[in-house]
Amino acid sequence: DAGITQSPRHKVTETGTPVTLRCHQTENHRYMYWYRQDPGHGLRLIHYSYGVKDTDKGEVSDGYSVSRSKTEDFLLTLESATSSQTSVYFCAISESRDGGQFNEQFFGPGTRLTVL
Amino acid sequence: KQEVTQIPAALSVPEGENLVLNCSFTDSAIYNLQWFRQDPGKGLTSLLLIQSSQREQTSGRLNASLDKSSGRSTLYIAASQPGDSATYLCASYNFNKFYFGSGTKLNVKP
C-alpha cells in the first residue's frame, strides 16, 4: 500500500470554526490532491499540488485553502466551516512515469468531517 | 472537459458469476485509465492501470480492457465472490487531471 496517512480520521466541529486536515506521504510523489466525496456527487477535486508551494484550484475550491511547504505534507484548511462542508475528504498522491506517459493515483484512508 | 460514465450504477449477481463493469469517456486523448475499488467507509484502492498504448491488463481474477477509439473500458471479474462486493470506480487521466466516474456498486450474493 502507498504510504499515505490522513489526520484526523474523524472530526466534529461547529459552524464558523477553522479546520485543518493533514495529508502525509512517504512516497516522495510530486503530485498531491484533495477530494471530497458526497452521495450523489461522487469524487470532486478541491485543490491539487504539483510541487512544493505549487498549488491550483479544482472544481469545488470555494471556502477551502491549501498549503504545501514540504514534499510530504499537504494541508487543507476550511477557514470558517459551514454545514455544506460536511463530507468525507480524501487525499491522493500520484507521480508521472515514463516521461509523463502515465500517472497512477493512490488514495489515503479519508477523513470524515461533520460540521454542526 | 472529460466526462466519465459508469453504467449500471448498481449490480447484484449470484456468487460464481463472471461479470463486466463498464466505463465510458468522452475524450479519447487519455494517458491512462485506472480502476479502483472502494469498500464502505474506506478509501479507494487501485486495482489496475491501463496505459493509453495498452489494450488490457490482468491481475488475478480481474481483467481490464481499453478501447480508446470507442471511448470505453471494461473491468471483467471472473468467478465472482462475496468478498468482491464493493463500489468500483474508473478514472481517466488526461489534461493533467484525473476524471472519475460515479461508480458501480456491486453486490455478490452467497
mmCIF file with all atom_site columns, C-alpha atoms in Angstrom:
data_model
loop_
_atom_site.group_PDB
_atom_site.id
_atom_site.type_symbol
_atom_site.label_atom_id
_atom_site.label_alt_id
_atom_site.label_comp_id
_atom_site.label_asym_id
_atom_site.label_entity_id
_atom_site.label_seq_id
_atom_site.pdbx_PDB_ins_code
_atom_site.Cartn_x
_atom_site.Cartn_y
_atom_site.Cartn_z
_atom_site.occupancy
_atom_site.B_iso_or_equiv
_atom_site.pdbx_formal_charge
_atom_site.auth_seq_id
_atom_site.auth_comp_id
_atom_site.auth_asym_id
_atom_site.auth_atom_id
_atom_site.pdbx_PDB_model_num
ATOM 1   C CA . ASP A 1 1   ? 0.000   0.000   0.000   1.00 0.00 ? 1   ASP A CA 1
ATOM 2   C CA . ALA A 1 2   ? 1.122   3.519   -0.779  1.00 0.00 ? 2   ALA A CA 1
ATOM 3   C CA . GLY A 1 3   ? 2.299   5.334   2.351   1.00 0.00 ? 3   GLY A CA 1
ATOM 4   C CA . ILE A 1 4   ? -0.430  7.938   2.760   1.00 0.00 ? 4   ILE A CA 1
ATOM 5   C CA . THR A 1 5   ? -1.884  8.953   6.096   1.00 0.00 ? 5   THR A CA 1
ATOM 6   C CA . GLN A 1 6   ? -4.572  11.479  6.900   1.00 0.00 ? 6   GLN A CA 1
ATOM 7   C CA . SER A 1 7   ? -5.245  13.178  10.192  1.00 0.00 ? 7   SER A CA 1
ATOM 8   C CA . PRO A 1 8   ? -7.568  13.420  11.905  1.00 0.00 ? 8   PRO A CA 1
ATOM 9   C CA . ARG A 1 9   ? -9.626  10.485  10.683  1.00 0.00 ? 9   ARG A CA 1
ATOM 10  C CA . HIS A 1 10  ? -12.806 11.837  12.212  1.00 0.00 ? 10  HIS A CA 1
ATOM 11  C CA . LYS A 1 11  ? -13.708 15.331  13.307  1.00 0.00 ? 11  LYS A CA 1
ATOM 12  C CA . VAL A 1 12  ? -16.841 17.066  14.528  1.00 0.00 ? 12  VAL A CA 1
ATOM 13  C CA . THR A 1 13  ? -16.775 20.837  14.605  1.00 0.00 ? 13  THR A CA 1
ATOM 14  C CA . GLU A 1 14  ? -19.134 23.768  14.759  1.00 0.00 ? 14  GLU A CA 1
ATOM 15  C CA . THR A 1 15  ? -20.099 26.216  12.046  1.00 0.00 ? 15  THR A CA 1
ATOM 16  C CA . GLY A 1 16  ? -17.703 29.126  11.785  1.00 0.00 ? 16  GLY A CA 1
ATOM 17  C CA . THR A 1 17  ? -14.670 27.413  13.260  1.00 0.00 ? 17  THR A CA 1
ATOM 18  C CA . PRO A 1 18  ? -11.451 26.896  11.284  1.00 0.00 ? 18  PRO A CA 1
ATOM 19  C CA . VAL A 1 19  ? -10.444 23.328  10.480  1.00 0.00 ? 19  VAL A CA 1
ATOM 20  C CA . THR A 1 20  ? -7.193  21.950  9.085   1.00 0.00 ? 20  THR A CA 1
ATOM 21  C CA . LEU A 1 21  ? -6.830  18.477  7.641   1.00 0.00 ? 21  LEU A CA 1
ATOM 22  C CA . ARG A 1 22  ? -3.410  16.973  7.082   1.00 0.00 ? 22  ARG A CA 1
ATOM 23  C CA . CYS A 1 23  ? -2.172  14.570  4.456   1.00 0.00 ? 23  CYS A CA 1
ATOM 24  C CA . HIS A 1 24  ? 1.251   12.978  4.842   1.00 0.00 ? 24  HIS A CA 1
ATOM 25  C CA . GLN A 1 25  ? 3.013   10.766  2.289   1.00 0.00 ? 25  GLN A CA 1
ATOM 26  C CA . THR A 1 26  ? 6.191   8.735   2.458   1.00 0.00 ? 26  THR A CA 1
ATOM 27  C CA . GLU A 1 27  ? 6.390   8.024   -1.288  1.00 0.00 ? 27  GLU A CA 1
ATOM 28  C CA . ASN A 1 28  ? 8.073   11.277  -2.367  1.00 0.00 ? 28  ASN A CA 1
ATOM 29  C CA . HIS A 1 29  ? 5.436   11.716  -5.087  1.00 0.00 ? 29  HIS A CA 1
ATOM 30  C CA . ARG A 1 30  ? 5.268   15.081  -6.794  1.00 0.00 ? 30  ARG A CA 1
ATOM 31  C CA . TYR A 1 31  ? 1.508   15.459  -7.082  1.00 0.00 ? 31  TYR A CA 1
ATOM 32  C CA . MET A 1 32  ? -0.950  15.628  -4.193  1.00 0.00 ? 32  MET A CA 1
ATOM 33  C CA . TYR A 1 33  ? -4.711  16.123  -4.289  1.00 0.00 ? 33  TYR A CA 1
ATOM 34  C CA . TRP A 1 34  ? -7.636  16.847  -2.008  1.00 0.00 ? 34  TRP A CA 1
ATOM 35  C CA . TYR A 1 35  ? -11.066 15.471  -2.938  1.00 0.00 ? 35  TYR A CA 1
ATOM 36  C CA . ARG A 1 36  ? -14.402 15.422  -1.232  1.00 0.00 ? 36  ARG A CA 1
ATOM 37  C CA . GLN A 1 37  ? -16.869 12.587  -1.683  1.00 0.00 ? 37  GLN A CA 1
ATOM 38  C CA . ASP A 1 38  ? -20.595 13.077  -1.198  1.00 0.00 ? 38  ASP A CA 1
ATOM 39  C CA . PRO A 1 39  ? -23.562 10.872  -2.052  1.00 0.00 ? 39  PRO A CA 1
ATOM 40  C CA . GLY A 1 40  ? -24.910 11.783  -5.459  1.00 0.00 ? 40  GLY A CA 1
ATOM 41  C CA . HIS A 1 41  ? -21.837 13.825  -6.376  1.00 0.00 ? 41  HIS A CA 1
ATOM 42  C CA . GLY A 1 42  ? -19.062 11.273  -6.436  1.00 0.00 ? 42  GLY A CA 1
ATOM 43  C CA . LEU A 1 43  ? -15.494 12.435  -6.042  1.00 0.00 ? 43  LEU A CA 1
ATOM 44  C CA . ARG A 1 44  ? -14.846 16.134  -6.612  1.00 0.00 ? 44  ARG A CA 1
ATOM 45  C CA . LEU A 1 45  ? -11.441 17.754  -6.748  1.00 0.00 ? 45  LEU A CA 1
ATOM 46  C CA . ILE A 1 46  ? -10.921 20.618  -4.287  1.00 0.00 ? 46  ILE A CA 1
ATOM 47  C CA . HIS A 1 47  ? -7.269  21.582  -4.795  1.00 0.00 ? 47  HIS A CA 1
ATOM 48  C CA . TYR A 1 48  ? -4.139  19.924  -6.004  1.00 0.00 ? 48  TYR A CA 1
ATOM 49  C CA . SER A 1 49  ? -0.392  20.478  -5.802  1.00 0.00 ? 49  SER A CA 1
ATOM 50  C CA . TYR A 1 50  ? 2.271   19.825  -8.424  1.00 0.00 ? 50  TYR A CA 1
ATOM 51  C CA . GLY A 1 51  ? 5.216   20.621  -6.177  1.00 0.00 ? 51  GLY A CA 1
ATOM 52  C CA . VAL A 1 52  ? 6.303   22.392  -3.015  1.00 0.00 ? 52  VAL A CA 1
ATOM 53  C CA . LYS A 1 53  ? 4.479   25.715  -2.826  1.00 0.00 ? 53  LYS A CA 1
ATOM 54  C CA . ASP A 1 54  ? 2.810   24.993  -6.210  1.00 0.00 ? 54  ASP A CA 1
ATOM 55  C CA . THR A 1 55  ? -0.938  24.552  -5.934  1.00 0.00 ? 55  THR A CA 1
ATOM 56  C CA . ASP A 1 56  ? -4.012  25.057  -8.081  1.00 0.00 ? 56  ASP A CA 1
ATOM 57  C CA . LYS A 1 57  ? -7.775  25.044  -7.713  1.00 0.00 ? 57  LYS A CA 1
ATOM 58  C CA . GLY A 1 58  ? -10.073 22.190  -8.530  1.00 0.00 ? 58  GLY A CA 1
ATOM 59  C CA . GLU A 1 59  ? -13.774 22.258  -9.331  1.00 0.00 ? 59  GLU A CA 1
ATOM 60  C CA . VAL A 1 60  ? -15.038 22.943  -5.777  1.00 0.00 ? 60  VAL A CA 1
ATOM 61  C CA . SER A 1 61  ? -12.373 25.166  -4.228  1.00 0.00 ? 61  SER A CA 1
ATOM 62  C CA . ASP A 1 62  ? -14.573 27.911  -2.731  1.00 0.00 ? 62  ASP A CA 1
ATOM 63  C CA . GLY A 1 63  ? -14.219 28.003  1.063   1.00 0.00 ? 63  GLY A CA 1
ATOM 64  C CA . TYR A 1 64  ? -11.019 25.943  1.046   1.00 0.00 ? 64  TYR A CA 1
ATOM 65  C CA . SER A 1 65  ? -7.331  26.795  1.001   1.00 0.00 ? 65  SER A CA 1
ATOM 66  C CA . VAL A 1 66  ? -4.258  24.572  0.835   1.00 0.00 ? 66  VAL A CA 1
ATOM 67  C CA . SER A 1 67  ? -0.579  24.731  1.594   1.00 0.00 ? 67  SER A CA 1
ATOM 68  C CA . ARG A 1 68  ? 2.384   22.560  0.780   1.00 0.00 ? 68  ARG A CA 1
ATOM 69  C CA . SER A 1 69  ? 5.624   23.597  2.452   1.00 0.00 ? 69  SER A CA 1
ATOM 70  C CA . LYS A 1 70  ? 7.242   20.152  2.210   1.00 0.00 ? 70  LYS A CA 1
ATOM 71  C CA . THR A 1 71  ? 7.013   17.397  -0.369  1.00 0.00 ? 71  THR A CA 1
ATOM 72  C CA . GLU A 1 72  ? 5.453   15.017  2.128   1.00 0.00 ? 72  GLU A CA 1
ATOM 73  C CA . ASP A 1 73  ? 2.728   17.229  3.594   1.00 0.00 ? 73  ASP A CA 1
ATOM 74  C CA . PHE A 1 74  ? -0.366  18.778  2.031   1.00 0.00 ? 74  PHE A CA 1
ATOM 75  C CA . LEU A 1 75  ? -2.740  20.704  4.281   1.00 0.00 ? 75  LEU A CA 1
ATOM 76  C CA . LEU A 1 76  ? -6.372  21.529  3.579   1.00 0.00 ? 76  LEU A CA 1
ATOM 77  C CA . THR A 1 77  ? -7.911  24.383  5.570   1.00 0.00 ? 77  THR A CA 1
ATOM 78  C CA . LEU A 1 78  ? -11.537 25.332  5.936   1.00 0.00 ? 78  LEU A CA 1
ATOM 79  C CA . GLU A 1 79  ? -11.236 28.931  7.083   1.00 0.00 ? 79  GLU A CA 1
ATOM 80  C CA . SER A 1 80  ? -14.768 29.075  8.502   1.00 0.00 ? 80  SER A CA 1
ATOM 81  C CA . ALA A 1 81  ? -16.518 25.731  8.317   1.00 0.00 ? 81  ALA A CA 1
ATOM 82  C CA . THR A 1 82  ? -20.108 25.517  7.078   1.00 0.00 ? 82  THR A CA 1
ATOM 83  C CA . SER A 1 83  ? -22.604 22.652  7.223   1.00 0.00 ? 83  SER A CA 1
ATOM 84  C CA . SER A 1 84  ? -22.278 22.219  3.442   1.00 0.00 ? 84  SER A CA 1
ATOM 85  C CA . GLN A 1 85  ? -18.671 21.181  4.023   1.00 0.00 ? 85  GLN A CA 1
ATOM 86  C CA . THR A 1 86  ? -19.753 18.108  5.956   1.00 0.00 ? 86  THR A CA 1
ATOM 87  C CA . SER A 1 87  ? -18.221 15.360  3.853   1.00 0.00 ? 87  SER A CA 1
ATOM 88  C CA . VAL A 1 88  ? -15.589 12.680  3.576   1.00 0.00 ? 88  VAL A CA 1
ATOM 89  C CA . TYR A 1 89  ? -12.270 14.142  2.476   1.00 0.00 ? 89  TYR A CA 1
ATOM 90  C CA . PHE A 1 90  ? -9.686  12.089  0.633   1.00 0.00 ? 90  PHE A CA 1
ATOM 91  C CA . CYS A 1 91  ? -6.086  12.883  -0.049  1.00 0.00 ? 91  CYS A CA 1
ATOM 92  C CA . ALA A 1 92  ? -4.391  11.302  -3.047  1.00 0.00 ? 92  ALA A CA 1
ATOM 93  C CA . ILE A 1 93  ? -0.899  11.244  -4.479  1.00 0.00 ? 93  ILE A CA 1
ATOM 94  C CA . SER A 1 94  ? 0.493   10.472  -7.893  1.00 0.00 ? 94  SER A CA 1
ATOM 95  C CA . GLU A 1 95  ? 3.670   10.552  -9.917  1.00 0.00 ? 95  GLU A CA 1
ATOM 96  C CA . SER A 1 96  ? 4.287   10.740  -13.651 1.00 0.00 ? 96  SER A CA 1
ATOM 97  C CA . ARG A 1 97  ? 6.130   7.793   -15.135 1.00 0.00 ? 97  ARG A CA 1
ATOM 98  C CA . ASP A 1 98  ? 7.872   7.158   -18.434 1.00 0.00 ? 98  ASP A CA 1
ATOM 99  C CA . GLY A 1 99  ? 8.338   10.824  -19.188 1.00 0.00 ? 99  GLY A CA 1
ATOM 100 C CA . GLY A 1 100 ? 4.743   11.673  -18.374 1.00 0.00 ? 100 GLY A CA 1
ATOM 101 C CA . GLN A 1 101 ? 3.237   8.836   -20.390 1.00 0.00 ? 101 GLN A CA 1
ATOM 102 C CA . PHE A 1 102 ? 1.145   7.700   -17.462 1.00 0.00 ? 102 PHE A CA 1
ATOM 103 C CA . ASN A 1 103 ? 0.202   8.793   -13.974 1.00 0.00 ? 103 ASN A CA 1
ATOM 104 C CA . GLU A 1 104 ? -1.122  6.426   -11.292 1.00 0.00 ? 104 GLU A CA 1
ATOM 105 C CA . GLN A 1 105 ? -3.050  7.763   -8.327  1.00 0.00 ? 105 GLN A CA 1
ATOM 106 C CA . PHE A 1 106 ? -3.174  6.379   -4.785  1.00 0.00 ? 106 PHE A CA 1
ATOM 107 C CA . PHE A 1 107 ? -5.588  7.358   -2.053  1.00 0.00 ? 107 PHE A CA 1
ATOM 108 C CA . GLY A 1 108 ? -5.424  7.866   1.677   1.00 0.00 ? 108 GLY A CA 1
ATOM 109 C CA . PRO A 1 109 ? -7.968  6.387   4.121   1.00 0.00 ? 109 PRO A CA 1
ATOM 110 C CA . GLY A 1 110 ? -10.115 9.534   4.311   1.00 0.00 ? 110 GLY A CA 1
ATOM 111 C CA . THR A 1 111 ? -11.267 11.992  6.962   1.00 0.00 ? 111 THR A CA 1
ATOM 112 C CA . ARG A 1 112 ? -14.898 12.132  7.946   1.00 0.00 ? 112 ARG A CA 1
ATOM 113 C CA . LEU A 1 113 ? -15.775 15.734  8.822   1.00 0.00 ? 113 LEU A CA 1
ATOM 114 C CA . THR A 1 114 ? -19.060 16.779  10.375  1.00 0.00 ? 114 THR A CA 1
ATOM 115 C CA . VAL A 1 115 ? -19.909 20.468  10.712  1.00 0.00 ? 115 VAL A CA 1
ATOM 116 C CA . LEU A 1 116 ? -22.779 21.130  13.110  1.00 0.00 ? 116 LEU A CA 1
ATOM 117 C CA . LYS B 2 1   ? -13.898 18.686  -20.290 1.00 0.00 ? 1   LYS B CA 1
ATOM 118 C CA . GLN B 2 2   ? -13.751 14.911  -19.925 1.00 0.00 ? 2   GLN B CA 1
ATOM 119 C CA . GLU B 2 3   ? -16.945 13.156  -18.860 1.00 0.00 ? 3   GLU B CA 1
ATOM 120 C CA . VAL B 2 4   ? -16.691 9.647   -17.417 1.00 0.00 ? 4   VAL B CA 1
ATOM 121 C CA . THR B 2 5   ? -19.782 7.480   -17.091 1.00 0.00 ? 5   THR B CA 1
ATOM 122 C CA . GLN B 2 6   ? -20.280 4.145   -15.398 1.00 0.00 ? 6   GLN B CA 1
ATOM 123 C CA . ILE B 2 7   ? -23.332 2.032   -16.101 1.00 0.00 ? 7   ILE B CA 1
ATOM 124 C CA . PRO B 2 8   ? -25.024 0.396   -14.291 1.00 0.00 ? 8   PRO B CA 1
ATOM 125 C CA . ALA B 2 9   ? -24.918 2.312   -11.026 1.00 0.00 ? 9   ALA B CA 1
ATOM 126 C CA . ALA B 2 10  ? -25.630 -0.906  -9.135  1.00 0.00 ? 10  ALA B CA 1
ATOM 127 C CA . LEU B 2 11  ? -25.370 -4.604  -9.918  1.00 0.00 ? 11  LEU B CA 1
ATOM 128 C CA . SER B 2 12  ? -26.365 -7.686  -7.949  1.00 0.00 ? 12  SER B CA 1
ATOM 129 C CA . VAL B 2 13  ? -25.198 -11.133 -9.029  1.00 0.00 ? 13  VAL B CA 1
ATOM 130 C CA . PRO B 2 14  ? -25.015 -14.631 -7.523  1.00 0.00 ? 14  PRO B CA 1
ATOM 131 C CA . GLU B 2 15  ? -21.673 -15.939 -6.402  1.00 0.00 ? 15  GLU B CA 1
ATOM 132 C CA . GLY B 2 16  ? -19.613 -17.594 -9.126  1.00 0.00 ? 16  GLY B CA 1
ATOM 133 C CA . GLU B 2 17  ? -20.849 -15.485 -11.998 1.00 0.00 ? 17  GLU B CA 1
ATOM 134 C CA . ASN B 2 18  ? -18.477 -13.788 -14.404 1.00 0.00 ? 18  ASN B CA 1
ATOM 135 C CA . LEU B 2 19  ? -19.343 -10.129 -14.808 1.00 0.00 ? 19  LEU B CA 1
ATOM 136 C CA . VAL B 2 20  ? -18.379 -7.000  -16.696 1.00 0.00 ? 20  VAL B CA 1
ATOM 137 C CA . LEU B 2 21  ? -18.372 -3.441  -15.416 1.00 0.00 ? 21  LEU B CA 1
ATOM 138 C CA . ASN B 2 22  ? -18.440 -0.648  -17.961 1.00 0.00 ? 22  ASN B CA 1
ATOM 139 C CA . CYS B 2 23  ? -16.722 2.718   -18.099 1.00 0.00 ? 23  CYS B CA 1
ATOM 140 C CA . SER B 2 24  ? -17.116 5.210   -20.955 1.00 0.00 ? 24  SER B CA 1
ATOM 141 C CA . PHE B 2 25  ? -15.365 8.508   -21.539 1.00 0.00 ? 25  PHE B CA 1
ATOM 142 C CA . THR B 2 26  ? -15.994 11.349  -23.966 1.00 0.00 ? 26  THR B CA 1
ATOM 143 C CA . ASP B 2 27  ? -12.455 12.373  -24.913 1.00 0.00 ? 27  ASP B CA 1
ATOM 144 C CA . SER B 2 28  ? -10.165 9.645   -26.216 1.00 0.00 ? 28  SER B CA 1
ATOM 145 C CA . ALA B 2 29  ? -6.968  11.673  -25.651 1.00 0.00 ? 29  ALA B CA 1
ATOM 146 C CA . ILE B 2 30  ? -6.232  9.921   -22.382 1.00 0.00 ? 30  ILE B CA 1
ATOM 147 C CA . TYR B 2 31  ? -2.849  8.935   -20.986 1.00 0.00 ? 31  TYR B CA 1
ATOM 148 C CA . ASN B 2 32  ? -4.227  6.109   -18.876 1.00 0.00 ? 32  ASN B CA 1
ATOM 149 C CA . LEU B 2 33  ? -7.360  4.582   -17.392 1.00 0.00 ? 33  LEU B CA 1
ATOM 150 C CA . GLN B 2 34  ? -7.335  3.397   -13.783 1.00 0.00 ? 34  GLN B CA 1
ATOM 151 C CA . TRP B 2 35  ? -9.791  1.126   -11.982 1.00 0.00 ? 35  TRP B CA 1
ATOM 152 C CA . PHE B 2 36  ? -10.364 1.407   -8.229  1.00 0.00 ? 36  PHE B CA 1
ATOM 153 C CA . ARG B 2 37  ? -12.270 -0.480  -5.593  1.00 0.00 ? 37  ARG B CA 1
ATOM 154 C CA . GLN B 2 38  ? -13.889 1.241   -2.614  1.00 0.00 ? 38  GLN B CA 1
ATOM 155 C CA . ASP B 2 39  ? -15.256 -0.617  0.385   1.00 0.00 ? 39  ASP B CA 1
ATOM 156 C CA . PRO B 2 40  ? -17.802 1.153   2.614   1.00 0.00 ? 40  PRO B CA 1
ATOM 157 C CA . GLY B 2 41  ? -16.157 3.736   4.842   1.00 0.00 ? 41  GLY B CA 1
ATOM 158 C CA . LYS B 2 42  ? -12.777 3.201   3.238   1.00 0.00 ? 42  LYS B CA 1
ATOM 159 C CA . GLY B 2 43  ? -10.509 4.889   0.742   1.00 0.00 ? 43  GLY B CA 1
ATOM 160 C CA . LEU B 2 44  ? -10.030 3.914   -2.880  1.00 0.00 ? 44  LEU B CA 1
ATOM 161 C CA . THR B 2 45  ? -7.735  1.002   -3.650  1.00 0.00 ? 45  THR B CA 1
ATOM 162 C CA . SER B 2 46  ? -6.050  0.915   -7.047  1.00 0.00 ? 46  SER B CA 1
ATOM 163 C CA . LEU B 2 47  ? -6.809  -2.303  -8.917  1.00 0.00 ? 47  LEU B CA 1
ATOM 164 C CA . LEU B 2 48  ? -5.462  -1.885  -12.418 1.00 0.00 ? 48  LEU B CA 1
ATOM 165 C CA . LEU B 2 49  ? -3.986  0.813   -14.622 1.00 0.00 ? 49  LEU B CA 1
ATOM 166 C CA . ILE B 2 50  ? -4.006  0.642   -18.403 1.00 0.00 ? 50  ILE B CA 1
ATOM 167 C CA . GLN B 2 51  ? -1.720  2.956   -20.295 1.00 0.00 ? 51  GLN B CA 1
ATOM 168 C CA . SER B 2 52  ? -3.010  4.510   -23.498 1.00 0.00 ? 52  SER B CA 1
ATOM 169 C CA . SER B 2 53  ? -0.704  2.288   -25.573 1.00 0.00 ? 53  SER B CA 1
ATOM 170 C CA . GLN B 2 54  ? -2.057  -0.881  -23.947 1.00 0.00 ? 54  GLN B CA 1
ATOM 171 C CA . ARG B 2 55  ? -5.241  -2.822  -24.683 1.00 0.00 ? 55  ARG B CA 1
ATOM 172 C CA . GLU B 2 56  ? -5.594  -4.727  -21.420 1.00 0.00 ? 56  GLU B CA 1
ATOM 173 C CA . GLN B 2 57  ? -4.166  -5.515  -18.009 1.00 0.00 ? 57  GLN B CA 1
ATOM 174 C CA . THR B 2 58  ? -4.724  -8.522  -15.791 1.00 0.00 ? 58  THR B CA 1
ATOM 175 C CA . SER B 2 59  ? -4.414  -9.132  -12.083 1.00 0.00 ? 59  SER B CA 1
ATOM 176 C CA . GLY B 2 60  ? -5.670  -12.415 -10.722 1.00 0.00 ? 60  GLY B CA 1
ATOM 177 C CA . ARG B 2 61  ? -9.388  -12.726 -11.486 1.00 0.00 ? 61  ARG B CA 1
ATOM 178 C CA . LEU B 2 62  ? -9.541  -9.162  -12.803 1.00 0.00 ? 62  LEU B CA 1
ATOM 179 C CA . ASN B 2 63  ? -9.017  -8.132  -16.399 1.00 0.00 ? 63  ASN B CA 1
ATOM 180 C CA . ALA B 2 64  ? -9.363  -4.562  -17.609 1.00 0.00 ? 64  ALA B CA 1
ATOM 181 C CA . SER B 2 65  ? -9.528  -3.589  -21.263 1.00 0.00 ? 65  SER B CA 1
ATOM 182 C CA . LEU B 2 66  ? -9.254  -0.255  -23.001 1.00 0.00 ? 66  LEU B CA 1
ATOM 183 C CA . ASP B 2 67  ? -10.603 0.833   -26.385 1.00 0.00 ? 67  ASP B CA 1
ATOM 184 C CA . LYS B 2 68  ? -9.653  4.460   -26.827 1.00 0.00 ? 68  LYS B CA 1
ATOM 185 C CA . SER B 2 69  ? -11.284 4.813   -30.232 1.00 0.00 ? 69  SER B CA 1
ATOM 186 C CA . SER B 2 70  ? -14.701 3.959   -28.846 1.00 0.00 ? 70  SER B CA 1
ATOM 187 C CA . GLY B 2 71  ? -14.107 5.678   -25.506 1.00 0.00 ? 71  GLY B CA 1
ATOM 188 C CA . ARG B 2 72  ? -14.682 2.568   -23.443 1.00 0.00 ? 72  ARG B CA 1
ATOM 189 C CA . SER B 2 73  ? -13.044 0.477   -20.767 1.00 0.00 ? 73  SER B CA 1
ATOM 190 C CA . THR B 2 74  ? -14.360 -2.682  -19.148 1.00 0.00 ? 74  THR B CA 1
ATOM 191 C CA . LEU B 2 75  ? -13.452 -4.460  -15.939 1.00 0.00 ? 75  LEU B CA 1
ATOM 192 C CA . TYR B 2 76  ? -14.042 -8.208  -16.131 1.00 0.00 ? 76  TYR B CA 1
ATOM 193 C CA . ILE B 2 77  ? -14.338 -10.116 -12.854 1.00 0.00 ? 77  ILE B CA 1
ATOM 194 C CA . ALA B 2 78  ? -14.145 -13.876 -13.160 1.00 0.00 ? 78  ALA B CA 1
ATOM 195 C CA . ALA B 2 79  ? -15.847 -16.275 -10.758 1.00 0.00 ? 79  ALA B CA 1
ATOM 196 C CA . SER B 2 80  ? -17.199 -13.532 -8.518  1.00 0.00 ? 80  SER B CA 1
ATOM 197 C CA . GLN B 2 81  ? -17.103 -13.964 -4.735  1.00 0.00 ? 81  GLN B CA 1
ATOM 198 C CA . PRO B 2 82  ? -18.986 -12.232 -1.894  1.00 0.00 ? 82  PRO B CA 1
ATOM 199 C CA . GLY B 2 83  ? -15.694 -10.540 -0.980  1.00 0.00 ? 83  GLY B CA 1
ATOM 200 C CA . ASP B 2 84  ? -15.818 -8.730  -4.336  1.00 0.00 ? 84  ASP B CA 1
ATOM 201 C CA . SER B 2 85  ? -18.795 -6.730  -3.097  1.00 0.00 ? 85  SER B CA 1
ATOM 202 C CA . ALA B 2 86  ? -17.756 -3.084  -3.200  1.00 0.00 ? 86  ALA B CA 1
ATOM 203 C CA . THR B 2 87  ? -18.057 0.017   -5.348  1.00 0.00 ? 87  THR B CA 1
ATOM 204 C CA . TYR B 2 88  ? -15.839 0.057   -8.425  1.00 0.00 ? 88  TYR B CA 1
ATOM 205 C CA . LEU B 2 89  ? -14.740 3.357   -9.921  1.00 0.00 ? 89  LEU B CA 1
ATOM 206 C CA . CYS B 2 90  ? -12.860 4.160   -13.088 1.00 0.00 ? 90  CYS B CA 1
ATOM 207 C CA . ALA B 2 91  ? -10.807 7.285   -13.737 1.00 0.00 ? 91  ALA B CA 1
ATOM 208 C CA . SER B 2 92  ? -9.168  8.640   -16.845 1.00 0.00 ? 92  SER B CA 1
ATOM 209 C CA . TYR B 2 93  ? -6.010  10.725  -16.755 1.00 0.00 ? 93  TYR B CA 1
ATOM 210 C CA . ASN B 2 94  ? -5.817  13.476  -19.330 1.00 0.00 ? 94  ASN B CA 1
ATOM 211 C CA . PHE B 2 95  ? -5.386  17.218  -19.471 1.00 0.00 ? 95  PHE B CA 1
ATOM 212 C CA . ASN B 2 96  ? -3.124  16.751  -16.399 1.00 0.00 ? 96  ASN B CA 1
ATOM 213 C CA . LYS B 2 97  ? -6.107  15.765  -14.279 1.00 0.00 ? 97  LYS B CA 1
ATOM 214 C CA . PHE B 2 98  ? -7.992  12.694  -13.188 1.00 0.00 ? 98  PHE B CA 1
ATOM 215 C CA . TYR B 2 99  ? -11.662 12.368  -14.124 1.00 0.00 ? 99  TYR B CA 1
ATOM 216 C CA . PHE B 2 100 ? -13.768 9.928   -12.138 1.00 0.00 ? 100 PHE B CA 1
ATOM 217 C CA . GLY B 2 101 ? -16.934 8.055   -12.910 1.00 0.00 ? 101 GLY B CA 1
ATOM 218 C CA . SER B 2 102 ? -19.606 7.845   -10.229 1.00 0.00 ? 102 SER B CA 1
ATOM 219 C CA . GLY B 2 103 ? -19.002 4.132   -9.718  1.00 0.00 ? 103 GLY B CA 1
ATOM 220 C CA . THR B 2 104 ? -20.819 0.811   -9.943  1.00 0.00 ? 104 THR B CA 1
ATOM 221 C CA . LYS B 2 105 ? -21.913 -0.700  -6.635  1.00 0.00 ? 105 LYS B CA 1
ATOM 222 C CA . LEU B 2 106 ? -21.501 -4.462  -6.869  1.00 0.00 ? 106 LEU B CA 1
ATOM 223 C CA . ASN B 2 107 ? -23.222 -6.942  -4.587  1.00 0.00 ? 107 ASN B CA 1
ATOM 224 C CA . VAL B 2 108 ? -22.245 -10.599 -4.920  1.00 0.00 ? 108 VAL B CA 1
ATOM 225 C CA . LYS B 2 109 ? -24.771 -12.823 -3.173  1.00 0.00 ? 109 LYS B CA 1
ATOM 226 C CA . PRO B 2 110 ? -23.636 -16.055 -1.481  1.00 0.00 ? 110 PRO B CA 1
#
